PDB file of C-alpha atoms in Angstrom:
ATOM      1  CA  MET A   1     -28.006-200.229 191.283  1.00 46.00           C
ATOM      2  CA  SER A   2     -24.797-198.680 193.511  1.00 59.00           C
ATOM      3  CA  ASP A   3     -21.467-200.094 193.091  1.00 69.00           C
ATOM      4  CA  GLN A   4     -20.812-200.480 196.600  1.00 92.00           C
ATOM      5  CA  ILE A   5     -20.142-203.868 197.774  1.00 96.00           C
ATOM      6  CA  ILE A   6     -22.778-203.653 200.599  1.00 98.00           C
ATOM      7  CA  GLU A   7     -25.626-200.928 200.572  1.00 97.00           C
ATOM      8  CA  VAL A   8     -27.471-199.256 203.126  1.00 97.00           C
ATOM      9  CA  SER A   9     -30.807-197.656 202.215  1.00 97.00           C
ATOM     10  CA  ASP A  10     -33.662-196.176 204.308  1.00 97.00           C
ATOM     11  CA  LEU A  11     -36.917-197.102 202.633  1.00 95.00           C
ATOM     12  CA  GLN A  12     -39.562-195.948 205.072  1.00 88.00           C
ATOM     13  CA  ASP A  13     -40.895-195.565 208.728  1.00 89.00           C
ATOM     14  CA  GLY A  14     -37.565-197.106 210.269  1.00 96.00           C
ATOM     15  CA  ILE A  15     -36.718-199.359 208.011  1.00 98.00           C
ATOM     16  CA  VAL A  16     -33.458-200.307 206.854  1.00 98.00           C
ATOM     17  CA  GLN A  17     -32.352-202.106 203.627  1.00 98.00           C
ATOM     18  CA  ILE A  18     -28.873-203.837 203.771  1.00 98.00           C
ATOM     19  CA  ARG A  19     -27.991-205.017 200.375  1.00 98.00           C
ATOM     20  CA  MET A  20     -24.942-207.422 199.592  1.00 98.00           C
ATOM     21  CA  GLN A  21     -24.034-207.259 196.157  1.00 97.00           C
ATOM     22  CA  ASP A  22     -20.898-208.273 195.299  1.00 96.00           C
ATOM     23  CA  ARG A  23     -21.386-209.662 191.948  1.00 96.00           C
ATOM     24  CA  ALA A  24     -17.502-210.528 191.284  1.00 95.00           C
ATOM     25  CA  ASN A  25     -17.656-212.547 194.420  1.00 94.00           C
ATOM     26  CA  ARG A  26     -21.235-213.637 194.575  1.00 96.00           C
ATOM     27  CA  ASN A  27     -21.705-212.299 197.966  1.00 97.00           C
ATOM     28  CA  GLY A  28     -18.464-214.435 199.494  1.00 95.00           C
ATOM     29  CA  PHE A  29     -16.873-213.623 202.302  1.00 95.00           C
ATOM     30  CA  THR A  30     -14.074-211.615 200.997  1.00 95.00           C
ATOM     31  CA  VAL A  31     -12.360-208.805 203.485  1.00 93.00           C
ATOM     32  CA  GLU A  32     -14.143-206.299 201.938  1.00 95.00           C
ATOM     33  CA  PHE A  33     -17.671-207.961 202.218  1.00 96.00           C
ATOM     34  CA  ILE A  34     -16.755-209.042 205.689  1.00 95.00           C
ATOM     35  CA  ALA A  35     -15.927-205.074 206.347  1.00 95.00           C
ATOM     36  CA  GLY A  36     -18.848-203.776 204.733  1.00 96.00           C
ATOM     37  CA  LEU A  37     -21.450-205.829 206.511  1.00 97.00           C
ATOM     38  CA  THR A  38     -19.905-205.525 209.867  1.00 96.00           C
ATOM     39  CA  GLY A  39     -19.797-201.575 209.299  1.00 96.00           C
ATOM     40  CA  ALA A  40     -23.361-201.775 208.070  1.00 97.00           C
ATOM     41  CA  PHE A  41     -24.786-203.488 211.087  1.00 97.00           C
ATOM     42  CA  ALA A  42     -22.470-201.050 213.283  1.00 96.00           C
ATOM     43  CA  GLU A  43     -23.994-198.269 211.672  1.00 96.00           C
ATOM     44  CA  VAL A  44     -27.374-199.147 211.999  1.00 96.00           C
ATOM     45  CA  SER A  45     -27.497-200.898 215.480  1.00 95.00           C
ATOM     46  CA  GLN A  46     -26.416-197.063 216.701  1.00 94.00           C
ATOM     47  CA  ARG A  47     -29.049-195.207 214.968  1.00 95.00           C
ATOM     48  CA  GLU A  48     -32.037-194.467 217.152  1.00 96.00           C
ATOM     49  CA  ASP A  49     -34.463-193.924 214.053  1.00 96.00           C
ATOM     50  CA  CYS A  50     -34.305-197.580 212.913  1.00 97.00           C
ATOM     51  CA  ARG A  51     -36.663-200.207 214.126  1.00 98.00           C
ATOM     52  CA  VAL A  52     -36.410-203.236 211.524  1.00 98.00           C
ATOM     53  CA  VAL A  53     -33.457-204.381 209.122  1.00 98.00           C
ATOM     54  CA  VAL A  54     -34.368-205.877 205.859  1.00 98.00           C
ATOM     55  CA  LEU A  55     -31.030-208.160 205.046  1.00 98.00           C
ATOM     56  CA  THR A  56     -30.985-209.094 201.163  1.00 98.00           C
ATOM     57  CA  GLY A  57     -28.610-210.020 198.518  1.00 98.00           C
ATOM     58  CA  TYR A  58     -28.744-209.492 194.256  1.00 97.00           C
ATOM     59  CA  ASP A  59     -30.274-211.503 191.830  1.00 95.00           C
ATOM     60  CA  GLY A  60     -29.810-215.452 192.249  1.00 95.00           C
ATOM     61  CA  TYR A  61     -27.523-214.720 195.180  1.00 98.00           C
ATOM     62  CA  PHE A  62     -27.699-214.138 199.158  1.00 98.00           C
ATOM     63  CA  SER A  63     -24.562-215.163 200.006  1.00 97.00           C
ATOM     64  CA  SER A  64     -21.655-217.963 198.564  1.00 96.00           C
ATOM     65  CA  GLY A  65     -20.063-218.015 202.113  1.00 93.00           C
ATOM     66  CA  GLY A  66     -16.568-218.506 202.562  1.00 91.00           C
ATOM     67  CA  THR A  67     -14.074-218.047 199.582  1.00 89.00           C
ATOM     68  CA  GLN A  68     -11.178-219.935 198.500  1.00 89.00           C
ATOM     69  CA  GLU A  69      -8.688-217.710 200.128  1.00 92.00           C
ATOM     70  CA  GLY A  70     -10.535-217.380 203.379  1.00 87.00           C
ATOM     71  CA  LEU A  71     -10.917-221.346 203.417  1.00 89.00           C
ATOM     72  CA  ARG A  72      -6.720-221.583 202.609  1.00 89.00           C
ATOM     73  CA  ASP A  73      -6.394-219.363 205.674  1.00 86.00           C
ATOM     74  CA  LEU A  74      -8.302-221.373 207.682  1.00 87.00           C
ATOM     75  CA  TYR A  75      -6.632-224.564 206.928  1.00 83.00           C
ATOM     76  CA  ALA A  76      -3.258-223.281 207.719  1.00 85.00           C
ATOM     77  CA  GLY A  77      -4.390-221.965 210.959  1.00 85.00           C
ATOM     78  CA  LYS A  78      -3.814-218.307 210.356  1.00 88.00           C
ATOM     79  CA  ILE A  79      -7.638-217.270 211.225  1.00 81.00           C
ATOM     80  CA  GLN A  80     -10.565-219.086 213.055  1.00 82.00           C
ATOM     81  CA  PHE A  81     -14.085-218.088 211.832  1.00 83.00           C
ATOM     82  CA  THR A  82     -14.482-216.411 215.232  1.00 80.00           C
ATOM     83  CA  ASP A  83     -12.058-213.610 214.251  1.00 79.00           C
ATOM     84  CA  ARG A  84     -14.295-212.625 211.449  1.00 80.00           C
ATOM     85  CA  ASP A  85     -17.914-212.894 213.219  1.00 83.00           C
ATOM     86  CA  LEU A  86     -20.702-212.602 210.657  1.00 88.00           C
ATOM     87  CA  TYR A  87     -22.704-215.467 211.977  1.00 89.00           C
ATOM     88  CA  SER A  88     -24.119-213.351 214.931  1.00 93.00           C
ATOM     89  CA  LEU A  89     -24.628-209.801 213.224  1.00 97.00           C
ATOM     90  CA  ALA A  90     -28.189-210.463 213.184  1.00 97.00           C
ATOM     91  CA  LEU A  91     -28.637-212.181 216.402  1.00 98.00           C
ATOM     92  CA  ASN A  92     -26.944-209.422 218.101  1.00 97.00           C
ATOM     93  CA  CYS A  93     -28.343-206.487 216.325  1.00 98.00           C
ATOM     94  CA  PRO A  94     -30.749-204.532 218.934  1.00 98.00           C
ATOM     95  CA  ILE A  95     -33.609-204.544 216.329  1.00 98.00           C
ATOM     96  CA  PRO A  96     -35.557-207.358 214.566  1.00 98.00           C
ATOM     97  CA  VAL A  97     -33.808-208.161 211.080  1.00 98.00           C
ATOM     98  CA  VAL A  98     -35.698-209.742 208.463  1.00 98.00           C
ATOM     99  CA  ALA A  99     -33.742-212.100 206.149  1.00 98.00           C
ATOM    100  CA  ALA A 100     -35.059-211.797 202.399  1.00 98.00           C
ATOM    101  CA  MET A 101     -33.027-214.964 201.153  1.00 98.00           C
ATOM    102  CA  GLN A 102     -34.075-214.814 197.636  1.00 98.00           C
ATOM    103  CA  GLY A 103     -31.049-216.373 196.347  1.00 97.00           C
ATOM    104  CA  HIS A 104     -28.746-219.141 196.897  1.00 98.00           C
ATOM    105  CA  GLY A 105     -27.565-219.459 200.117  1.00 98.00           C
ATOM    106  CA  ILE A 106     -23.913-221.569 200.368  1.00 97.00           C
ATOM    107  CA  GLY A 107     -22.427-222.640 203.691  1.00 96.00           C
ATOM    108  CA  GLY A 108     -21.710-220.085 205.877  1.00 96.00           C
ATOM    109  CA  GLY A 109     -23.739-217.669 203.856  1.00 97.00           C
ATOM    110  CA  PHE A 110     -26.728-219.957 204.522  1.00 98.00           C
ATOM    111  CA  VAL A 111     -26.234-220.105 208.132  1.00 98.00           C
ATOM    112  CA  MET A 112     -25.839-216.026 208.294  1.00 97.00           C
ATOM    113  CA  GLY A 113     -29.354-215.814 207.231  1.00 98.00           C
ATOM    114  CA  MET A 114     -30.875-218.364 209.985  1.00 98.00           C
ATOM    115  CA  PHE A 115     -29.758-216.314 212.704  1.00 98.00           C
ATOM    116  CA  ALA A 116     -32.154-213.480 211.612  1.00 98.00           C
ATOM    117  CA  ASP A 117     -35.182-212.959 213.803  1.00 98.00           C
ATOM    118  CA  VAL A 118     -37.525-213.681 210.236  1.00 98.00           C
ATOM    119  CA  THR A 119     -36.206-215.367 207.536  1.00 98.00           C
ATOM    120  CA  VAL A 120     -37.845-215.679 204.222  1.00 98.00           C
ATOM    121  CA  LEU A 121     -36.600-218.658 201.851  1.00 98.00           C
ATOM    122  CA  ALA A 122     -37.015-218.973 198.006  1.00 98.00           C
ATOM    123  CA  ARG A 123     -38.897-221.680 196.358  1.00 98.00           C
ATOM    124  CA  GLU A 124     -36.692-222.143 193.632  1.00 98.00           C
ATOM    125  CA  ALA A 125     -32.770-221.096 195.255  1.00 98.00           C
ATOM    126  CA  VAL A 126     -30.443-223.502 196.451  1.00 98.00           C
ATOM    127  CA  TYR A 127     -29.691-223.666 200.257  1.00 98.00           C
ATOM    128  CA  THR A 128     -26.739-225.797 201.647  1.00 98.00           C
ATOM    129  CA  ALA A 129     -24.783-226.464 204.708  1.00 98.00           C
ATOM    130  CA  ASN A 130     -21.736-228.198 202.402  1.00 96.00           C
ATOM    131  CA  PHE A 131     -18.969-227.683 204.856  1.00 96.00           C
ATOM    132  CA  MET A 132     -18.171-231.345 205.271  1.00 97.00           C
ATOM    133  CA  LYS A 133     -18.327-231.502 201.324  1.00 96.00           C
ATOM    134  CA  TYR A 134     -14.575-229.929 201.922  1.00 95.00           C
ATOM    135  CA  GLY A 135     -13.979-232.640 204.731  1.00 95.00           C
ATOM    136  CA  PHE A 136     -14.346-230.183 207.877  1.00 95.00           C
ATOM    137  CA  THR A 137     -16.675-229.993 210.437  1.00 96.00           C
ATOM    138  CA  PRO A 138     -19.368-227.273 210.444  1.00 97.00           C
ATOM    139  CA  GLY A 139     -18.676-223.711 211.777  1.00 95.00           C
ATOM    140  CA  MET A 140     -20.278-220.402 212.080  1.00 95.00           C
ATOM    141  CA  GLY A 141     -22.723-221.501 215.208  1.00 97.00           C
ATOM    142  CA  SER A 142     -24.642-223.775 212.119  1.00 97.00           C
ATOM    143  CA  THR A 143     -24.421-226.828 214.743  1.00 98.00           C
ATOM    144  CA  PHE A 144     -26.703-224.631 216.870  1.00 98.00           C
ATOM    145  CA  ILE A 145     -28.723-222.392 214.669  1.00 98.00           C
ATOM    146  CA  LEU A 146     -29.946-225.060 212.029  1.00 98.00           C
ATOM    147  CA  PRO A 147     -31.252-227.710 214.343  1.00 98.00           C
ATOM    148  CA  GLU A 148     -33.047-224.748 215.942  1.00 97.00           C
ATOM    149  CA  LYS A 149     -34.655-223.166 213.180  1.00 97.00           C
ATOM    150  CA  LEU A 150     -35.201-226.188 210.435  1.00 98.00           C
ATOM    151  CA  GLY A 151     -35.476-229.171 213.364  1.00 97.00           C
ATOM    152  CA  SER A 152     -32.566-231.691 214.230  1.00 97.00           C
ATOM    153  CA  VAL A 153     -33.521-234.519 211.579  1.00 98.00           C
ATOM    154  CA  LEU A 154     -33.405-232.444 208.563  1.00 98.00           C
ATOM    155  CA  ALA A 155     -30.110-229.993 209.820  1.00 98.00           C
ATOM    156  CA  HIS A 156     -28.372-233.129 210.723  1.00 98.00           C
ATOM    157  CA  GLU A 157     -29.211-234.571 207.595  1.00 98.00           C
ATOM    158  CA  MET A 158     -27.872-231.386 205.779  1.00 98.00           C
ATOM    159  CA  MET A 159     -24.623-230.889 207.682  1.00 98.00           C
ATOM    160  CA  LEU A 160     -23.665-234.851 207.839  1.00 98.00           C
ATOM    161  CA  THR A 161     -24.135-235.039 203.981  1.00 98.00           C
ATOM    162  CA  ALA A 162     -23.272-231.704 202.814  1.00 97.00           C
ATOM    163  CA  ALA A 163     -26.112-231.954 199.979  1.00 98.00           C
ATOM    164  CA  THR A 164     -27.942-229.153 198.658  1.00 98.00           C
ATOM    165  CA  TYR A 165     -31.664-228.272 198.331  1.00 98.00           C
ATOM    166  CA  ARG A 166     -34.048-226.199 197.267  1.00 98.00           C
ATOM    167  CA  GLY A 167     -36.495-224.081 199.003  1.00 98.00           C
ATOM    168  CA  GLU A 168     -38.959-226.399 197.535  1.00 98.00           C
ATOM    169  CA  ASP A 169     -37.570-229.379 199.368  1.00 98.00           C
ATOM    170  CA  PHE A 170     -38.000-227.677 202.483  1.00 98.00           C
ATOM    171  CA  LEU A 171     -41.486-226.695 202.260  1.00 97.00           C
ATOM    172  CA  LYS A 172     -42.128-230.619 201.277  1.00 97.00           C
ATOM    173  CA  ARG A 173     -40.071-231.353 204.490  1.00 97.00           C
ATOM    174  CA  GLY A 174     -42.157-229.331 206.801  1.00 97.00           C
ATOM    175  CA  VAL A 175     -39.608-226.424 207.631  1.00 97.00           C
ATOM    176  CA  GLN A 176     -41.421-223.707 209.551  1.00 96.00           C
ATOM    177  CA  LEU A 177     -40.207-220.870 207.679  1.00 98.00           C
ATOM    178  CA  PRO A 178     -41.913-218.365 205.381  1.00 98.00           C
ATOM    179  CA  ILE A 179     -41.310-220.100 201.937  1.00 98.00           C
ATOM    180  CA  VAL A 180     -42.630-218.052 198.462  1.00 98.00           C
ATOM    181  CA  SER A 181     -41.365-217.728 195.029  1.00 98.00           C
ATOM    182  CA  ARG A 182     -38.159-216.098 194.296  1.00 97.00           C
ATOM    183  CA  GLU A 183     -40.114-212.853 192.952  1.00 97.00           C
ATOM    184  CA  GLN A 184     -42.236-212.826 195.946  1.00 98.00           C
ATOM    185  CA  VAL A 185     -39.201-212.823 198.280  1.00 98.00           C
ATOM    186  CA  LEU A 186     -38.501-209.363 199.111  1.00 98.00           C
ATOM    187  CA  GLU A 187     -42.048-208.140 199.124  1.00 98.00           C
ATOM    188  CA  TYR A 188     -43.024-210.964 201.791  1.00 98.00           C
ATOM    189  CA  ALA A 189     -40.027-209.694 203.574  1.00 98.00           C
ATOM    190  CA  LEU A 190     -41.020-205.649 203.329  1.00 98.00           C
ATOM    191  CA  ASP A 191     -44.306-205.980 204.429  1.00 98.00           C
ATOM    192  CA  ALA A 192     -43.198-208.049 207.406  1.00 98.00           C
ATOM    193  CA  ALA A 193     -40.556-205.332 208.067  1.00 98.00           C
ATOM    194  CA  ARG A 194     -43.781-202.896 207.653  1.00 98.00           C
ATOM    195  CA  SER A 195     -45.744-204.976 210.337  1.00 98.00           C
ATOM    196  CA  LEU A 196     -42.775-204.610 212.755  1.00 98.00           C
ATOM    197  CA  ALA A 197     -41.883-200.976 212.345  1.00 98.00           C
ATOM    198  CA  GLU A 198     -45.384-199.979 213.288  1.00 97.00           C
ATOM    199  CA  LYS A 199     -44.490-201.131 216.856  1.00 97.00           C
ATOM    200  CA  PRO A 200     -42.281-198.526 219.340  1.00 97.00           C
ATOM    201  CA  ARG A 201     -38.549-199.373 219.158  1.00 97.00           C
ATOM    202  CA  VAL A 202     -38.254-199.451 222.810  1.00 98.00           C
ATOM    203  CA  SER A 203     -40.958-202.324 222.594  1.00 98.00           C
ATOM    204  CA  LEU A 204     -38.986-204.034 219.573  1.00 98.00           C
ATOM    205  CA  VAL A 205     -35.859-203.483 221.420  1.00 98.00           C
ATOM    206  CA  THR A 206     -37.174-205.162 224.633  1.00 98.00           C
ATOM    207  CA  LEU A 207     -38.946-208.242 223.257  1.00 98.00           C
ATOM    208  CA  LYS A 208     -36.087-209.160 220.844  1.00 98.00           C
ATOM    209  CA  ASN A 209     -33.838-208.844 223.572  1.00 98.00           C
ATOM    210  CA  HIS A 210     -35.912-211.219 225.655  1.00 98.00           C
ATOM    211  CA  LEU A 211     -36.809-213.849 222.959  1.00 98.00           C
ATOM    212  CA  THR A 212     -32.856-214.050 221.859  1.00 98.00           C
ATOM    213  CA  ALA A 213     -31.484-214.374 224.949  1.00 98.00           C
ATOM    214  CA  PRO A 214     -31.504-218.190 225.474  1.00 97.00           C
ATOM    215  CA  LEU A 215     -30.206-218.302 221.755  1.00 97.00           C
ATOM    216  CA  ARG A 216     -27.045-215.745 222.553  1.00 97.00           C
ATOM    217  CA  ALA A 217     -26.512-217.544 226.101  1.00 98.00           C
ATOM    218  CA  LYS A 218     -26.158-221.071 224.617  1.00 97.00           C
ATOM    219  CA  LEU A 219     -24.178-219.893 221.158  1.00 97.00           C
ATOM    220  CA  PRO A 220     -20.880-219.942 222.411  1.00 96.00           C
ATOM    221  CA  GLY A 221     -21.003-223.134 223.775  1.00 97.00           C
ATOM    222  CA  PHE A 222     -21.659-224.336 220.722  1.00 97.00           C
ATOM    223  CA  ILE A 223     -18.617-222.400 219.066  1.00 96.00           C
ATOM    224  CA  GLU A 224     -16.356-223.520 221.221  1.00 96.00           C
ATOM    225  CA  GLN A 225     -17.101-226.926 220.262  1.00 97.00           C
ATOM    226  CA  GLU A 226     -17.163-225.862 216.835  1.00 96.00           C
ATOM    227  CA  ILE A 227     -13.745-224.586 216.942  1.00 95.00           C
ATOM    228  CA  ALA A 228     -12.279-227.553 218.892  1.00 96.00           C
ATOM    229  CA  MET A 229     -13.744-230.068 215.752  1.00 96.00           C
ATOM    230  CA  HIS A 230     -11.958-227.408 213.676  1.00 94.00           C
ATOM    231  CA  GLU A 231      -8.649-228.165 215.375  1.00 94.00           C
ATOM    232  CA  LEU A 232      -9.112-232.036 214.774  1.00 94.00           C
ATOM    233  CA  THR A 233     -10.714-232.019 210.955  1.00 95.00           C
ATOM    234  CA  PHE A 234      -9.701-228.739 209.151  1.00 91.00           C
ATOM    235  CA  HIS A 235      -6.022-229.329 208.895  1.00 90.00           C
ATOM    236  CA  GLN A 236      -6.100-232.622 207.171  1.00 91.00           C
ATOM    237  CA  PRO A 237      -4.367-232.922 203.852  1.00 93.00           C
ATOM    238  CA  GLU A 238      -7.282-234.055 202.251  1.00 94.00           C
ATOM    239  CA  VAL A 239      -9.033-230.965 203.168  1.00 93.00           C
ATOM    240  CA  LYS A 240      -6.629-228.653 201.100  1.00 91.00           C
ATOM    241  CA  SER A 241      -7.288-231.029 198.260  1.00 93.00           C
ATOM    242  CA  ARG A 242     -10.814-230.754 198.389  1.00 93.00           C
ATOM    243  CA  ILE A 243     -11.005-226.718 198.828  1.00 91.00           C
ATOM    244  CA  GLU A 244      -8.521-226.825 195.633  1.00 91.00           C
ATOM    245  CA  ALA A 245     -10.797-229.282 193.792  1.00 90.00           C
ATOM    246  CA  VAL A 246     -14.085-227.691 194.549  1.00 87.00           C
ATOM    247  CA  PHE A 247     -12.991-223.901 193.521  1.00 87.00           C
ATOM    248  CA  GLY A 248     -11.181-225.665 190.419  1.00 74.00           C
ATOM    249  CA  LYS A 249      -7.596-224.207 191.090  1.00 58.00           C
TER     250      LYS A 249
END
């Protein structure tokens, strides 16, 4: 396997795989990870030979979301989550994106996968919108996309409680996303990608643009509200203490 944090591979018939594989940081949102993933999507978006993207992680992780350093910077007001726009990469990609979430999706890492056009989950993997575990309100467009993809009852429960769920739990709760065993996730995603790649690129781009237009129109308003909530909730001393406690430092 490549030692690159983000590996871009041409598979077949216009299918491009973007594999996130920063094992040292469990695909957390480090500066290098953000730059690599943003660059990969920028490259794919410009390529006329690409028809579909498969976004996946490694082994037991899809993405663990915010790092301790990143959360500290948010607490200190040095950055906002909009400065590092990962959440809309899949949404704004002109061609369809299939997220093969074979491993755990934590916080922003979970939300990032929800913005894909097709999202495949693993029965065994853990998924959580754990922002409130740190004492601050959710960001990255989660208050918008989670109700859209999971339904409002489950999404609100996830965000309020910061509880963890396995894909199996989602299946029992009637989530309308493909949820299969971990070893089947990538192949399921590739099958979906092959079906998409059979279509003309211009038709895929045109239809995706149409289908995502309402989402792209509504998202900025939710982002503004999330930033406003962060101004109220992120800079509490208790938040800093919780960040240190969760990361054990």
